[in-house]
PDB file of C-alpha atoms in Angstrom:
ATOM      1  CA  MET A  10     -18.625  50.444  29.463  1.00  0.00           C
ATOM      2  CA  ILE A  11     -17.197  48.643  26.402  1.00  0.00           C
ATOM      3  CA  ALA A  12     -13.511  47.745  26.161  1.00  0.00           C
ATOM      4  CA  SER A  13     -11.480  46.692  23.146  1.00  0.00           C
ATOM      5  CA  ARG A  14      -8.328  44.787  24.049  1.00  0.00           C
ATOM      6  CA  THR A  15      -5.678  42.782  22.208  1.00  0.00           C
ATOM      7  CA  ALA A  16      -3.795  39.955  23.963  1.00  0.00           C
ATOM      8  CA  SER A  17      -0.521  38.897  22.446  1.00  0.00           C
ATOM      9  CA  SER A  18       1.552  37.562  25.343  1.00  0.00           C
ATOM     10  CA  SER A  19       0.927  33.943  24.304  1.00  0.00           C
ATOM     11  CA  GLY A  20       1.518  34.568  20.629  1.00  0.00           C
ATOM     12  CA  CYS A  21      -2.212  34.823  19.954  1.00  0.00           C
ATOM     13  CA  ARG A  22      -3.697  38.027  18.660  1.00  0.00           C
ATOM     14  CA  ALA A  23      -7.273  37.882  19.862  1.00  0.00           C
ATOM     15  CA  THR A  24      -9.263  41.079  19.777  1.00  0.00           C
ATOM     16  CA  SER A  25     -12.608  41.170  21.456  1.00  0.00           C
ATOM     17  CA  ARG A  26     -15.089  43.897  22.277  1.00  0.00           C
ATOM     18  CA  VAL A  27     -16.917  42.932  25.456  1.00  0.00           C
ATOM     19  CA  ALA A  28     -18.931  44.665  28.108  1.00  0.00           C
ATOM     20  CA  ARG A  29     -17.427  44.686  31.575  1.00  0.00           C
ATOM     21  CA  PRO A  30     -20.098  43.197  33.808  1.00  0.00           C
ATOM     22  CA  ALA A  31     -18.984  41.442  36.950  1.00  0.00           C
ATOM     23  CA  CYS A  32     -17.832  37.926  36.101  1.00  0.00           C
ATOM     24  CA  ALA A  33     -19.171  34.893  37.987  1.00  0.00           C
ATOM     25  CA  CYS A  34     -16.185  32.737  37.064  1.00  0.00           C
ATOM     26  CA  PRO A  35     -13.324  31.473  39.252  1.00  0.00           C
ATOM     27  CA  PHE A  36     -11.258  34.459  38.125  1.00  0.00           C
ATOM     28  CA  ARG A  37     -13.241  36.903  40.276  1.00  0.00           C
ATOM     29  CA  ARG A  38     -10.504  39.489  40.483  1.00  0.00           C
ATOM     30  CA  PHE A  39     -10.994  40.164  36.777  1.00  0.00           C
ATOM     31  CA  SER A  40     -14.093  41.984  35.622  1.00  0.00           C
ATOM     32  CA  THR A  41     -14.327  40.122  32.286  1.00  0.00           C
ATOM     33  CA  VAL A  42     -12.911  36.849  30.992  1.00  0.00           C
ATOM     34  CA  VAL A  43     -13.275  35.963  27.304  1.00  0.00           C
ATOM     35  CA  GLU A  44     -11.974  33.131  25.144  1.00  0.00           C
ATOM     36  CA  ALA A  45      -9.522  33.920  22.375  1.00  0.00           C
ATOM     37  CA  PRO A  46     -11.007  32.752  19.062  1.00  0.00           C
ATOM     38  CA  VAL A  47      -7.775  31.323  17.619  1.00  0.00           C
ATOM     39  CA  CYS A  48      -5.838  29.639  20.418  1.00  0.00           C
ATOM     40  CA  GLY A  49      -8.585  29.091  22.996  1.00  0.00           C
ATOM     41  CA  SER A  50      -6.699  30.914  25.767  1.00  0.00           C
ATOM     42  CA  LEU A  51      -8.681  32.873  28.301  1.00  0.00           C
ATOM     43  CA  ILE A  52      -8.175  36.619  28.227  1.00  0.00           C
ATOM     44  CA  ALA A  53      -8.895  38.392  31.497  1.00  0.00           C
ATOM     45  CA  MET A  54      -9.499  42.125  31.747  1.00  0.00           C
ATOM     46  CA  SER A  55      -9.344  43.983  35.006  1.00  0.00           C
ATOM     47  CA  ALA A  56     -11.543  47.011  35.570  1.00  0.00           C
ATOM     48  CA  ALA A  57      -9.233  48.315  38.300  1.00  0.00           C
ATOM     49  CA  ASP A  58      -6.052  48.842  36.303  1.00  0.00           C
ATOM     50  CA  GLY A  59      -7.393  48.537  32.737  1.00  0.00           C
ATOM     51  CA  GLY A  60      -4.834  45.836  31.876  1.00  0.00           C
ATOM     52  CA  THR A  61      -5.233  42.434  30.282  1.00  0.00           C
ATOM     53  CA  GLY A  62      -3.625  39.058  30.846  1.00  0.00           C
ATOM     54  CA  VAL A  63      -3.741  35.620  29.289  1.00  0.00           C
ATOM     55  CA  ILE A  64      -4.792  32.748  31.497  1.00  0.00           C
ATOM     56  CA  ASP A  65      -4.070  29.242  30.248  1.00  0.00           C
ATOM     57  CA  ARG A  66      -6.865  26.701  30.395  1.00  0.00           C
ATOM     58  CA  PRO A  67      -6.481  24.118  33.142  1.00  0.00           C
ATOM     59  CA  THR A  68      -5.225  20.801  31.869  1.00  0.00           C
ATOM     60  CA  THR A  69      -6.727  17.486  32.834  1.00  0.00           C
ATOM     61  CA  ASP A  70      -4.735  14.416  33.736  1.00  0.00           C
ATOM     62  CA  SER A  71      -5.853  11.757  31.275  1.00  0.00           C
ATOM     63  CA  SER A  72      -4.525   9.007  33.533  1.00  0.00           C
ATOM     64  CA  LEU A  73      -7.245   9.855  36.050  1.00  0.00           C
ATOM     65  CA  GLU A  74     -10.037   9.604  33.518  1.00  0.00           C
ATOM     66  CA  THR A  75     -12.028   6.429  33.742  1.00  0.00           C
ATOM     67  CA  THR A  76     -13.008   4.619  30.623  1.00  0.00           C
ATOM     68  CA  SER A  77     -15.826   2.162  30.375  1.00  0.00           C
ATOM     69  CA  LYS A  78     -14.595  -0.451  27.955  1.00  0.00           C
ATOM     70  CA  THR A  79     -16.854  -3.397  27.467  1.00  0.00           C
ATOM     71  CA  ILE A  80     -14.899  -6.594  27.309  1.00  0.00           C
ATOM     72  CA  LYS A  81     -16.879  -9.325  25.682  1.00  0.00           C
ATOM     73  CA  LYS A  82     -15.980 -12.783  26.794  1.00  0.00           C
ATOM     74  CA  ARG A  83     -16.216 -15.562  24.289  1.00  0.00           C
ATOM     75  CA  PRO A  84     -18.542 -18.312  25.368  1.00  0.00           C
ATOM     76  CA  PRO A  85     -16.767 -21.529  26.283  1.00  0.00           C
ATOM     77  CA  THR A  86     -16.300 -23.901  23.378  1.00  0.00           C
ATOM     78  CA  TYR A  87     -17.746 -27.383  23.337  1.00  0.00           C
ATOM     79  CA  LYS A  88     -16.532 -30.140  21.049  1.00  0.00           C
ATOM     80  CA  VAL A  89     -18.962 -32.188  18.998  1.00  0.00           C
ATOM     81  CA  MET A  90     -17.473 -35.658  18.663  1.00  0.00           C
ATOM     82  CA  LEU A  91     -18.455 -38.312  16.110  1.00  0.00           C
ATOM     83  CA  HIS A  92     -18.018 -41.910  17.294  1.00  0.00           C
ATOM     84  CA  ASN A  93     -17.461 -44.921  15.098  1.00  0.00           C
ATOM     85  CA  ASP A  94     -20.310 -47.374  14.855  1.00  0.00           C
ATOM     86  CA  SER A  95     -20.782 -50.599  12.920  1.00  0.00           C
ATOM     87  CA  HIS A  96     -24.301 -50.042  11.632  1.00  0.00           C
ATOM     88  CA  ASN A  97     -23.993 -46.836   9.490  1.00  0.00           C
ATOM     89  CA  ARG A  98     -22.596 -46.929   5.984  1.00  0.00           C
ATOM     90  CA  ARG A  99     -19.766 -44.527   5.194  1.00  0.00           C
ATOM     91  CA  GLU A 100     -21.786 -42.720   2.512  1.00  0.00           C
ATOM     92  CA  HIS A 101     -24.604 -42.079   4.990  1.00  0.00           C
ATOM     93  CA  VAL A 102     -22.195 -40.619   7.567  1.00  0.00           C
ATOM     94  CA  VAL A 103     -20.699 -38.243   4.966  1.00  0.00           C
ATOM     95  CA  SER A 104     -24.098 -37.103   3.678  1.00  0.00           C
ATOM     96  CA  VAL A 105     -25.399 -36.437   7.224  1.00  0.00           C
ATOM     97  CA  LEU A 106     -22.295 -34.421   8.131  1.00  0.00           C
ATOM     98  CA  VAL A 107     -22.630 -32.271   5.002  1.00  0.00           C
ATOM     99  CA  ARG A 108     -26.350 -31.718   5.629  1.00  0.00           C
ATOM    100  CA  VAL A 109     -26.188 -31.008   9.370  1.00  0.00           C
ATOM    101  CA  VAL A 110     -22.903 -29.178  10.023  1.00  0.00           C
ATOM    102  CA  THR A 111     -22.775 -25.614   8.689  1.00  0.00           C
ATOM    103  CA  GLY A 112     -19.943 -25.097   6.202  1.00  0.00           C
ATOM    104  CA  MET A 113     -19.048 -28.790   5.993  1.00  0.00           C
ATOM    105  CA  VAL A 114     -17.905 -29.915   2.539  1.00  0.00           C
ATOM    106  CA  ALA A 115     -17.839 -33.480   1.254  1.00  0.00           C
ATOM    107  CA  ASN A 116     -14.024 -33.835   1.312  1.00  0.00           C
ATOM    108  CA  ARG A 117     -13.793 -32.716   4.953  1.00  0.00           C
ATOM    109  CA  ALA A 118     -16.747 -34.940   5.892  1.00  0.00           C
ATOM    110  CA  MET A 119     -14.963 -37.898   4.257  1.00  0.00           C
ATOM    111  CA  GLU A 120     -11.774 -37.177   6.246  1.00  0.00           C
ATOM    112  CA  LEU A 121     -13.733 -36.967   9.526  1.00  0.00           C
ATOM    113  CA  MET A 122     -15.601 -40.180   8.765  1.00  0.00           C
ATOM    114  CA  GLU A 123     -12.274 -41.964   8.077  1.00  0.00           C
ATOM    115  CA  GLU A 124     -10.767 -40.561  11.312  1.00  0.00           C
ATOM    116  CA  ALA A 125     -13.753 -41.788  13.340  1.00  0.00           C
ATOM    117  CA  HIS A 126     -13.544 -45.201  11.625  1.00  0.00           C
ATOM    118  CA  GLU A 127      -9.809 -45.609  12.264  1.00  0.00           C
ATOM    119  CA  SER A 128      -9.384 -44.061  15.720  1.00  0.00           C
ATOM    120  CA  GLY A 129     -12.900 -44.539  17.082  1.00  0.00           C
ATOM    121  CA  VAL A 130     -13.738 -40.834  17.429  1.00  0.00           C
ATOM    122  CA  ALA A 131     -13.363 -37.598  15.444  1.00  0.00           C
ATOM    123  CA  LEU A 132     -13.773 -33.936  16.344  1.00  0.00           C
ATOM    124  CA  ILE A 133     -16.509 -32.543  14.079  1.00  0.00           C
ATOM    125  CA  ILE A 134     -16.692 -28.932  15.294  1.00  0.00           C
ATOM    126  CA  ALA A 135     -15.889 -26.774  18.330  1.00  0.00           C
ATOM    127  CA  CYS A 136     -18.547 -24.142  19.042  1.00  0.00           C
ATOM    128  CA  PRO A 137     -20.639 -22.549  21.829  1.00  0.00           C
ATOM    129  CA  GLN A 138     -22.751 -24.899  23.922  1.00  0.00           C
ATOM    130  CA  ASP A 139     -26.135 -24.180  22.343  1.00  0.00           C
ATOM    131  CA  GLU A 140     -24.813 -24.799  18.834  1.00  0.00           C
ATOM    132  CA  ALA A 141     -22.983 -27.944  19.955  1.00  0.00           C
ATOM    133  CA  GLU A 142     -26.184 -29.332  21.459  1.00  0.00           C
ATOM    134  CA  GLN A 143     -28.088 -28.640  18.240  1.00  0.00           C
ATOM    135  CA  TYR A 144     -25.426 -30.330  16.095  1.00  0.00           C
ATOM    136  CA  CYS A 145     -25.255 -33.333  18.399  1.00  0.00           C
ATOM    137  CA  GLU A 146     -29.030 -33.713  18.435  1.00  0.00           C
ATOM    138  CA  GLN A 147     -29.268 -33.486  14.634  1.00  0.00           C
ATOM    139  CA  LEU A 148     -26.485 -36.048  14.183  1.00  0.00           C
ATOM    140  CA  ARG A 149     -28.242 -38.424  16.600  1.00  0.00           C
ATOM    141  CA  LEU A 150     -31.630 -37.919  14.900  1.00  0.00           C
ATOM    142  CA  ASN A 151     -29.959 -39.026  11.649  1.00  0.00           C
ATOM    143  CA  GLY A 152     -28.697 -42.244  13.237  1.00  0.00           C
ATOM    144  CA  LEU A 153     -25.082 -41.252  14.032  1.00  0.00           C
ATOM    145  CA  THR A 154     -23.384 -41.668  17.371  1.00  0.00           C
ATOM    146  CA  ALA A 155     -22.273 -38.250  18.630  1.00  0.00           C
ATOM    147  CA  SER A 156     -21.351 -36.663  21.932  1.00  0.00           C
ATOM    148  CA  ILE A 157     -20.359 -33.292  23.380  1.00  0.00           C
ATOM    149  CA  GLU A 158     -17.182 -32.630  25.360  1.00  0.00           C
ATOM    150  CA  HIS A 159     -16.240 -29.479  27.241  1.00  0.00           C
TER     151      HIS A 159
END
């Protein structure tokens, strides 16, 4: 048996032609449940009385939904320190800093060299441990006195 019904109780005019087989949905008392094409409401048709009704979709509580956000922790920063020494010329220190440290420009290298000369130590760069170890090793291989602090 084919039925043609119009549901308008929710303001939606959804017309559907459906067969009336027994429905295996939670709305067992209705013989057929279809979705309205415009508003998404469920339209239930009963074979017993020939009437229709609109059933609202169940809502979900979004506060109960779990989200899996990945929080990336920054690696701890290590400080590469340049120490003053009496056996390296200032020009050599500046040229090594520019060559070894990524993004280092001559003016900044000059300022750091002066700071290390006047105060005994200067902070060259703060970066993750593996990078700090590489910088420190390269500075030492070029004859400078450098250390790493956490």
